[in-house]
Coordinates of C-alpha atoms in Angstrom, one line a residue:
X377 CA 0.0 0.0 0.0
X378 CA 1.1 3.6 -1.0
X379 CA 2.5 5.3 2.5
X380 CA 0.0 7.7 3.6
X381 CA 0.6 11.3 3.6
X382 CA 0.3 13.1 7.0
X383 CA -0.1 16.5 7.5
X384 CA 1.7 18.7 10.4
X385 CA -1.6 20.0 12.9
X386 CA -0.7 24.1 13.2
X387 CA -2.6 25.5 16.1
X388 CA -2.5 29.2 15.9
X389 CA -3.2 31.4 19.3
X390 CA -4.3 34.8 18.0
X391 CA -4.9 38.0 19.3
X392 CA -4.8 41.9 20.1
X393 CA -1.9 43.5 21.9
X394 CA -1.3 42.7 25.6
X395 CA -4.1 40.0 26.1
X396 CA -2.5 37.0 27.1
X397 CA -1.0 35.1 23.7
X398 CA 2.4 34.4 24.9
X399 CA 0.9 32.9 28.0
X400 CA -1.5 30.8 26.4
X401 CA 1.1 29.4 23.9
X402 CA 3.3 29.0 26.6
X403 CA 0.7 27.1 28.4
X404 CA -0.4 24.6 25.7
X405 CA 3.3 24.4 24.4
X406 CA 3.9 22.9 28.3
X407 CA 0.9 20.4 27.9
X408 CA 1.7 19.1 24.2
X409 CA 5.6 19.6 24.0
X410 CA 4.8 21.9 20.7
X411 CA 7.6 24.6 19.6
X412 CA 6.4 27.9 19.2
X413 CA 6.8 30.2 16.5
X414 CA 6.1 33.9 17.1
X415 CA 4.3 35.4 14.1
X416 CA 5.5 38.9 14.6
X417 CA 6.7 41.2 12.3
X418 CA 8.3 43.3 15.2
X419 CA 10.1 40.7 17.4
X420 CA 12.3 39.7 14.4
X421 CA 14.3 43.3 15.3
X422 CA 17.0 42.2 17.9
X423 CA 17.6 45.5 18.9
X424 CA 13.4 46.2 19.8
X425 CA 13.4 43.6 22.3
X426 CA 11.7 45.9 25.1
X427 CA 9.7 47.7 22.8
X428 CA 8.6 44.3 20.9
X429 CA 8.2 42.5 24.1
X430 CA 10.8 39.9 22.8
X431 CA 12.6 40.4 26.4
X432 CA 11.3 38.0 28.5
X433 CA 9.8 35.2 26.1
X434 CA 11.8 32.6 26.4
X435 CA 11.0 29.7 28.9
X436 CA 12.5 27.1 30.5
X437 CA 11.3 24.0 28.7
X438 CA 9.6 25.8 26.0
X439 CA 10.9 26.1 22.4
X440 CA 10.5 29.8 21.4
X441 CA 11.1 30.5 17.5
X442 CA 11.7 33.6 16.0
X443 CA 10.8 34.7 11.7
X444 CA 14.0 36.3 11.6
X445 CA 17.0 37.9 13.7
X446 CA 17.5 41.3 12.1
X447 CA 17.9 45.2 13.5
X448 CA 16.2 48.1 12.6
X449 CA 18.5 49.6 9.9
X450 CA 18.3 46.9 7.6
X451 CA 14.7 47.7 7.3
X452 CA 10.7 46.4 7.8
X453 CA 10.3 42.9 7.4
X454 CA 7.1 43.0 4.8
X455 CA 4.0 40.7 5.0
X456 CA 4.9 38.3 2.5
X457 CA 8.2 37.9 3.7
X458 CA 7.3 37.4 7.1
X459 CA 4.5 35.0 6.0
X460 CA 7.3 33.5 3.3
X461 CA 9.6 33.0 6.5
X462 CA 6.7 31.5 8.6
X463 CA 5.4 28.8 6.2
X464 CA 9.2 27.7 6.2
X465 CA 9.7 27.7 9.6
X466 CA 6.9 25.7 10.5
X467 CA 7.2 23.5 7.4
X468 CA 11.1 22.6 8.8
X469 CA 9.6 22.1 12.5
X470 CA 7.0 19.7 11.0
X471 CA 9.7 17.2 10.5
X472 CA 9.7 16.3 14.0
X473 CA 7.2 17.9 15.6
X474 CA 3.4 16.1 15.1
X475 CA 1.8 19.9 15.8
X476 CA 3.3 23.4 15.6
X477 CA 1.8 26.4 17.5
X478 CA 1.8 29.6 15.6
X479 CA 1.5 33.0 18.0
X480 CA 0.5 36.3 16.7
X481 CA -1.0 39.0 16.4
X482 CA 0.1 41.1 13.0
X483 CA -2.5 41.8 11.4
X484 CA -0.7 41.7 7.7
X485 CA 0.7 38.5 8.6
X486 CA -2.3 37.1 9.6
X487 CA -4.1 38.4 6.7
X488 CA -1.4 36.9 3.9
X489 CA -1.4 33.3 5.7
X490 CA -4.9 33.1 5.9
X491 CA -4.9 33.8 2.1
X492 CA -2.6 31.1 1.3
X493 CA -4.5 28.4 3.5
X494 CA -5.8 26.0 1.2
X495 CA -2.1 25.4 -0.3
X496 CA -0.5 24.8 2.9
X497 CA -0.5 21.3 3.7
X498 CA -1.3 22.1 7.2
X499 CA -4.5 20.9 9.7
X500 CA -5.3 24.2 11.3
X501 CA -6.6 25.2 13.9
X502 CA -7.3 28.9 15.4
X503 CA -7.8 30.7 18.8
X504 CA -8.8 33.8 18.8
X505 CA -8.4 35.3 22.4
X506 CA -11.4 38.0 23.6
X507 CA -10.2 41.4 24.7
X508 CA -11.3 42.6 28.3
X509 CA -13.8 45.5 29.1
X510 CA -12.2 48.3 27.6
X511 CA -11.2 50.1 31.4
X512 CA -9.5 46.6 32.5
X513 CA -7.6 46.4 29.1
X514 CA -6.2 49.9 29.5
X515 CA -5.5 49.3 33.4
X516 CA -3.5 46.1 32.4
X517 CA -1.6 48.3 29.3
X518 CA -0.5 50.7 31.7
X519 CA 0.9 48.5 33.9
X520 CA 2.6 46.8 30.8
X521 CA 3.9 50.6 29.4
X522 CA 5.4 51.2 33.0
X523 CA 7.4 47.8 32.6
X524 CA 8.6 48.8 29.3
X525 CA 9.6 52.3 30.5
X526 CA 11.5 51.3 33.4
X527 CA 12.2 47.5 33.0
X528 CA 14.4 45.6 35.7
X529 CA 18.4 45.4 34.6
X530 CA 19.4 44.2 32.3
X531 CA 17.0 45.0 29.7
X532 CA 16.8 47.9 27.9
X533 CA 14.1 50.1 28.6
X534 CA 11.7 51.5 25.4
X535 CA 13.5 55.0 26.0
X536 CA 16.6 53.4 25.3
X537 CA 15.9 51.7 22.2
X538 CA 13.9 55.1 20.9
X539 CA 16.9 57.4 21.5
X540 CA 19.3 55.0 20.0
X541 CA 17.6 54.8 16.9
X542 CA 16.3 58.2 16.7
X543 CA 20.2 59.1 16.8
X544 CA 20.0 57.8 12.9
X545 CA 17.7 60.8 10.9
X546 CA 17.6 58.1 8.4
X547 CA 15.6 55.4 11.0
X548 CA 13.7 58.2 11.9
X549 CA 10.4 57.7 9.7
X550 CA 10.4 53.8 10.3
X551 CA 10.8 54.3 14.2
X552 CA 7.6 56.8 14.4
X553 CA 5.3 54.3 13.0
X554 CA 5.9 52.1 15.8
X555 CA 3.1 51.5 18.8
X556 CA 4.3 52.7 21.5
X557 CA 7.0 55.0 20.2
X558 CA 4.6 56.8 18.7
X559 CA 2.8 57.8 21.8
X560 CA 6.4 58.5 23.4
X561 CA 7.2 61.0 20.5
X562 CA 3.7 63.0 20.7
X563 CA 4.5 63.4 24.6
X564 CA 8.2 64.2 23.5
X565 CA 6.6 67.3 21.4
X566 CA 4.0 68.5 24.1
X567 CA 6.4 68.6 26.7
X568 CA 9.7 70.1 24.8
X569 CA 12.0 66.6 25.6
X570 CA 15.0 65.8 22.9
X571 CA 14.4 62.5 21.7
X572 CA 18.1 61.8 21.6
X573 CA 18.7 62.4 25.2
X574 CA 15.1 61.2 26.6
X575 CA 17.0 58.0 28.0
X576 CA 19.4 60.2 30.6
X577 CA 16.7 59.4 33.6
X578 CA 15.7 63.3 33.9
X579 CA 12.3 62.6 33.2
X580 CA 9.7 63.6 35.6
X581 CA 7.3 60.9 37.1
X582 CA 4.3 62.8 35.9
X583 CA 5.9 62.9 32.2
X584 CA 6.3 59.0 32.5
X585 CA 3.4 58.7 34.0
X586 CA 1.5 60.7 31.1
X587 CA 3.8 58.4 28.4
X588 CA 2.3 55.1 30.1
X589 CA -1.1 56.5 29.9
X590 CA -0.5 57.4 26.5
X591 CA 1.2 54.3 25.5
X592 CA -1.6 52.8 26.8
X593 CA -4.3 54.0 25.2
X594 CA -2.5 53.7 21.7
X595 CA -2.4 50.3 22.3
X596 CA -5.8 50.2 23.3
X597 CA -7.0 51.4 20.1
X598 CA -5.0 49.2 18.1
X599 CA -6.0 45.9 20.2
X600 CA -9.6 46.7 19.4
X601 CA -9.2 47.2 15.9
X602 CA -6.9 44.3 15.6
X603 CA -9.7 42.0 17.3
X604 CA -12.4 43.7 14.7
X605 CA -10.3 42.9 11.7
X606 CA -9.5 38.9 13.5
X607 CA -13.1 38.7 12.8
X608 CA -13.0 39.5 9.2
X609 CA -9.5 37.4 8.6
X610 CA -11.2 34.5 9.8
X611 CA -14.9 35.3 8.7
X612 CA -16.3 31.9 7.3
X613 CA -14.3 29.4 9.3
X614 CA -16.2 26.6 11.2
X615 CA -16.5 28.6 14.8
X616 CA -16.9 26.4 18.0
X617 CA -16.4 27.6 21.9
X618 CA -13.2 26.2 24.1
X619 CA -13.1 26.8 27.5
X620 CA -14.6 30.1 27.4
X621 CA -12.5 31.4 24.3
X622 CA -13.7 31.5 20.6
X623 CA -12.2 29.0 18.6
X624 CA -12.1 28.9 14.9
X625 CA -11.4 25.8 13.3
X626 CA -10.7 24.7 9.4
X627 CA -8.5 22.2 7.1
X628 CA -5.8 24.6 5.5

Protein backbone atom coordinates (compact mmCIF):
# COMPACT_ATOMS: atom_id res chain seq x y z
CA UNK A 1 0.00 0.00 0.00
CA UNK A 2 1.13 3.60 -0.99
CA UNK A 3 2.52 5.32 2.50
CA UNK A 4 -0.02 7.66 3.56
CA UNK A 5 0.65 11.27 3.64
CA UNK A 6 0.34 13.12 7.04
CA UNK A 7 -0.15 16.47 7.45
CA UNK A 8 1.65 18.66 10.43
CA UNK A 9 -1.63 19.98 12.88
CA UNK A 10 -0.74 24.09 13.24
CA UNK A 11 -2.64 25.54 16.12
CA UNK A 12 -2.45 29.23 15.95
CA UNK A 13 -3.17 31.38 19.29
CA UNK A 14 -4.28 34.78 18.00
CA UNK A 15 -4.93 38.01 19.34
CA UNK A 16 -4.83 41.88 20.07
CA UNK A 17 -1.92 43.46 21.85
CA UNK A 18 -1.27 42.70 25.59
CA UNK A 19 -4.13 40.00 26.06
CA UNK A 20 -2.48 36.99 27.10
CA UNK A 21 -1.00 35.08 23.73
CA UNK A 22 2.44 34.38 24.87
CA UNK A 23 0.88 32.86 27.99
CA UNK A 24 -1.54 30.75 26.37
CA UNK A 25 1.14 29.44 23.92
CA UNK A 26 3.31 28.99 26.57
CA UNK A 27 0.68 27.10 28.42
CA UNK A 28 -0.37 24.59 25.66
CA UNK A 29 3.33 24.39 24.44
CA UNK A 30 3.91 22.91 28.28
CA UNK A 31 0.93 20.41 27.87
CA UNK A 32 1.74 19.11 24.21
CA UNK A 33 5.55 19.57 24.01
CA UNK A 34 4.75 21.89 20.72
CA UNK A 35 7.57 24.56 19.60
CA UNK A 36 6.41 27.95 19.16
CA UNK A 37 6.81 30.25 16.53
CA UNK A 38 6.09 33.92 17.08
CA UNK A 39 4.27 35.43 14.10
CA UNK A 40 5.46 38.90 14.58
CA UNK A 41 6.69 41.21 12.33
CA UNK A 42 8.32 43.32 15.19
CA UNK A 43 10.10 40.66 17.39
CA UNK A 44 12.26 39.74 14.43
CA UNK A 45 14.33 43.27 15.32
CA UNK A 46 17.00 42.21 17.90
CA UNK A 47 17.55 45.51 18.85
CA UNK A 48 13.42 46.20 19.78
CA UNK A 49 13.43 43.62 22.34
CA UNK A 50 11.68 45.92 25.08
CA UNK A 51 9.67 47.69 22.82
CA UNK A 52 8.65 44.33 20.93
CA UNK A 53 8.18 42.53 24.10
CA UNK A 54 10.76 39.89 22.83
CA UNK A 55 12.63 40.35 26.36
CA UNK A 56 11.27 37.98 28.50
CA UNK A 57 9.76 35.21 26.10
CA UNK A 58 11.84 32.59 26.44
CA UNK A 59 11.05 29.75 28.95
CA UNK A 60 12.50 27.09 30.51
CA UNK A 61 11.32 23.97 28.68
CA UNK A 62 9.63 25.84 25.96
CA UNK A 63 10.87 26.11 22.39
CA UNK A 64 10.46 29.76 21.36
CA UNK A 65 11.10 30.52 17.46
CA UNK A 66 11.67 33.58 15.95
CA UNK A 67 10.81 34.74 11.68
CA UNK A 68 14.04 36.29 11.62
CA UNK A 69 16.97 37.91 13.69
CA UNK A 70 17.50 41.31 12.08
CA UNK A 71 17.89 45.20 13.53
CA UNK A 72 16.22 48.13 12.64
CA UNK A 73 18.50 49.57 9.88
CA UNK A 74 18.28 46.86 7.62
CA UNK A 75 14.74 47.74 7.35
CA UNK A 76 10.66 46.43 7.81
CA UNK A 77 10.32 42.86 7.38
CA UNK A 78 7.10 43.01 4.80
CA UNK A 79 3.95 40.75 5.03
CA UNK A 80 4.93 38.27 2.52
CA UNK A 81 8.24 37.92 3.70
CA UNK A 82 7.26 37.45 7.06
CA UNK A 83 4.54 34.97 5.95
CA UNK A 84 7.29 33.47 3.35
CA UNK A 85 9.59 33.03 6.52
CA UNK A 86 6.69 31.47 8.62
CA UNK A 87 5.41 28.80 6.20
CA UNK A 88 9.18 27.69 6.20
CA UNK A 89 9.65 27.67 9.56
CA UNK A 90 6.94 25.74 10.55
CA UNK A 91 7.16 23.52 7.38
CA UNK A 92 11.05 22.59 8.83
CA UNK A 93 9.57 22.06 12.48
CA UNK A 94 7.00 19.66 11.03
CA UNK A 95 9.70 17.22 10.50
CA UNK A 96 9.73 16.27 14.01
CA UNK A 97 7.16 17.91 15.61
CA UNK A 98 3.36 16.08 15.13
CA UNK A 99 1.83 19.92 15.83
CA UNK A 100 3.34 23.40 15.64
CA UNK A 101 1.83 26.42 17.52
CA UNK A 102 1.83 29.59 15.61
CA UNK A 103 1.55 32.95 17.97
CA UNK A 104 0.49 36.33 16.69
CA UNK A 105 -1.04 38.98 16.38
CA UNK A 106 0.14 41.06 12.99
CA UNK A 107 -2.46 41.80 11.36
CA UNK A 108 -0.68 41.65 7.74
CA UNK A 109 0.69 38.45 8.58
CA UNK A 110 -2.32 37.15 9.63
CA UNK A 111 -4.10 38.37 6.73
CA UNK A 112 -1.42 36.90 3.92
CA UNK A 113 -1.39 33.35 5.68
CA UNK A 114 -4.88 33.14 5.89
CA UNK A 115 -4.92 33.82 2.15
CA UNK A 116 -2.60 31.14 1.28
CA UNK A 117 -4.49 28.45 3.52
CA UNK A 118 -5.83 26.04 1.20
CA UNK A 119 -2.11 25.44 -0.31
CA UNK A 120 -0.48 24.83 2.86
CA UNK A 121 -0.49 21.28 3.74
CA UNK A 122 -1.27 22.05 7.21
CA UNK A 123 -4.47 20.90 9.66
CA UNK A 124 -5.32 24.20 11.26
CA UNK A 125 -6.62 25.23 13.90
CA UNK A 126 -7.31 28.89 15.38
CA UNK A 127 -7.75 30.70 18.83
CA UNK A 128 -8.80 33.76 18.84
CA UNK A 129 -8.45 35.31 22.42
CA UNK A 130 -11.45 37.97 23.58
CA UNK A 131 -10.22 41.38 24.69
CA UNK A 132 -11.34 42.58 28.26
CA UNK A 133 -13.81 45.53 29.14
CA UNK A 134 -12.19 48.34 27.58
CA UNK A 135 -11.20 50.14 31.37
CA UNK A 136 -9.48 46.57 32.49
CA UNK A 137 -7.55 46.45 29.15
CA UNK A 138 -6.22 49.92 29.51
CA UNK A 139 -5.54 49.28 33.36
CA UNK A 140 -3.51 46.08 32.43
CA UNK A 141 -1.56 48.26 29.32
CA UNK A 142 -0.52 50.75 31.68
CA UNK A 143 0.88 48.51 33.89
CA UNK A 144 2.65 46.83 30.77
CA UNK A 145 3.95 50.55 29.40
CA UNK A 146 5.38 51.17 33.03
CA UNK A 147 7.36 47.75 32.62
CA UNK A 148 8.62 48.83 29.27
CA UNK A 149 9.58 52.29 30.46
CA UNK A 150 11.49 51.26 33.38
CA UNK A 151 12.23 47.49 32.97
CA UNK A 152 14.40 45.61 35.66
CA UNK A 153 18.36 45.44 34.65
CA UNK A 154 19.42 44.19 32.31
CA UNK A 155 17.04 45.00 29.74
CA UNK A 156 16.82 47.94 27.89
CA UNK A 157 14.10 50.13 28.57
CA UNK A 158 11.72 51.51 25.38
CA UNK A 159 13.46 54.99 25.98
CA UNK A 160 16.64 53.43 25.34
CA UNK A 161 15.94 51.68 22.18
CA UNK A 162 13.93 55.13 20.93
CA UNK A 163 16.93 57.41 21.54
CA UNK A 164 19.27 54.97 19.99
CA UNK A 165 17.58 54.84 16.92
CA UNK A 166 16.25 58.19 16.67
CA UNK A 167 20.19 59.15 16.82
CA UNK A 168 19.98 57.84 12.90
CA UNK A 169 17.72 60.81 10.95
CA UNK A 170 17.61 58.13 8.39
CA UNK A 171 15.55 55.40 11.03
CA UNK A 172 13.68 58.19 11.92
CA UNK A 173 10.35 57.66 9.65
CA UNK A 174 10.36 53.79 10.35
CA UNK A 175 10.84 54.34 14.21
CA UNK A 176 7.64 56.85 14.40
CA UNK A 177 5.25 54.31 12.96
CA UNK A 178 5.90 52.14 15.78
CA UNK A 179 3.15 51.52 18.81
CA UNK A 180 4.32 52.73 21.46
CA UNK A 181 7.04 54.99 20.20
CA UNK A 182 4.59 56.75 18.73
CA UNK A 183 2.76 57.83 21.82
CA UNK A 184 6.45 58.52 23.41
CA UNK A 185 7.19 61.04 20.50
CA UNK A 186 3.74 63.02 20.70
CA UNK A 187 4.49 63.42 24.56
CA UNK A 188 8.20 64.23 23.46
CA UNK A 189 6.61 67.30 21.42
CA UNK A 190 4.04 68.51 24.09
CA UNK A 191 6.44 68.65 26.70
CA UNK A 192 9.68 70.06 24.76
CA UNK A 193 12.05 66.62 25.65
CA UNK A 194 15.04 65.80 22.89
CA UNK A 195 14.37 62.51 21.71
CA UNK A 196 18.06 61.81 21.60
CA UNK A 197 18.70 62.39 25.20
CA UNK A 198 15.05 61.23 26.61
CA UNK A 199 16.97 58.02 27.99
CA UNK A 200 19.37 60.20 30.62
CA UNK A 201 16.69 59.41 33.59
CA UNK A 202 15.66 63.27 33.93
CA UNK A 203 12.28 62.65 33.23
CA UNK A 204 9.71 63.61 35.61
CA UNK A 205 7.26 60.90 37.09
CA UNK A 206 4.31 62.78 35.88
CA UNK A 207 5.87 62.86 32.21
CA UNK A 208 6.26 59.04 32.47
CA UNK A 209 3.40 58.67 33.96
CA UNK A 210 1.54 60.69 31.07
CA UNK A 211 3.84 58.45 28.36
CA UNK A 212 2.34 55.14 30.12
CA UNK A 213 -1.10 56.46 29.91
CA UNK A 214 -0.47 57.38 26.46
CA UNK A 215 1.17 54.26 25.47
CA UNK A 216 -1.62 52.81 26.84
CA UNK A 217 -4.31 54.00 25.24
CA UNK A 218 -2.46 53.72 21.67
CA UNK A 219 -2.41 50.27 22.26
CA UNK A 220 -5.80 50.17 23.28
CA UNK A 221 -6.96 51.37 20.08
CA UNK A 222 -5.04 49.21 18.09
CA UNK A 223 -6.03 45.87 20.21
CA UNK A 224 -9.63 46.70 19.44
CA UNK A 225 -9.23 47.16 15.88
CA UNK A 226 -6.90 44.28 15.60
CA UNK A 227 -9.68 42.00 17.30
CA UNK A 228 -12.38 43.67 14.73
CA UNK A 229 -10.35 42.85 11.70
CA UNK A 230 -9.52 38.86 13.49
CA UNK A 231 -13.11 38.72 12.76
CA UNK A 232 -12.98 39.50 9.18
CA UNK A 233 -9.54 37.41 8.58
CA UNK A 234 -11.19 34.51 9.78
CA UNK A 235 -14.86 35.28 8.67
CA UNK A 236 -16.27 31.85 7.27
CA UNK A 237 -14.30 29.35 9.29
CA UNK A 238 -16.24 26.63 11.24
CA UNK A 239 -16.54 28.60 14.79
CA UNK A 240 -16.88 26.36 18.05
CA UNK A 241 -16.42 27.55 21.93
CA UNK A 242 -13.22 26.19 24.12
CA UNK A 243 -13.09 26.77 27.53
CA UNK A 244 -14.64 30.10 27.44
CA UNK A 245 -12.52 31.35 24.29
CA UNK A 246 -13.74 31.53 20.59
CA UNK A 247 -12.20 29.00 18.65
CA UNK A 248 -12.08 28.93 14.89
CA UNK A 249 -11.42 25.76 13.26
CA UNK A 250 -10.74 24.69 9.40
CA UNK A 251 -8.46 22.17 7.12
CA UNK A 252 -5.78 24.59 5.51
Amino acid sequence: MPEQETHPTVRLIVGPTGVGKSAAATALARATGAPIVVADRLQCFTDLLTTSARAGADVPGVQRYWLGDRTFADGDLSAVEATDSLVRLVDRLSERHPSVIVEGGSVSLLRELSARRRELPWRATVRVLPVPDRASYVEALTRRAFTMLAPAAPDRSLLEELAALWRDPGQRWLAASVNGFEAVLECCAKYGIGVETISDGQLSESVLSRMAALIAERHAEHGLLQHRVFGEIFEGWEMRSETGHGVVERAA
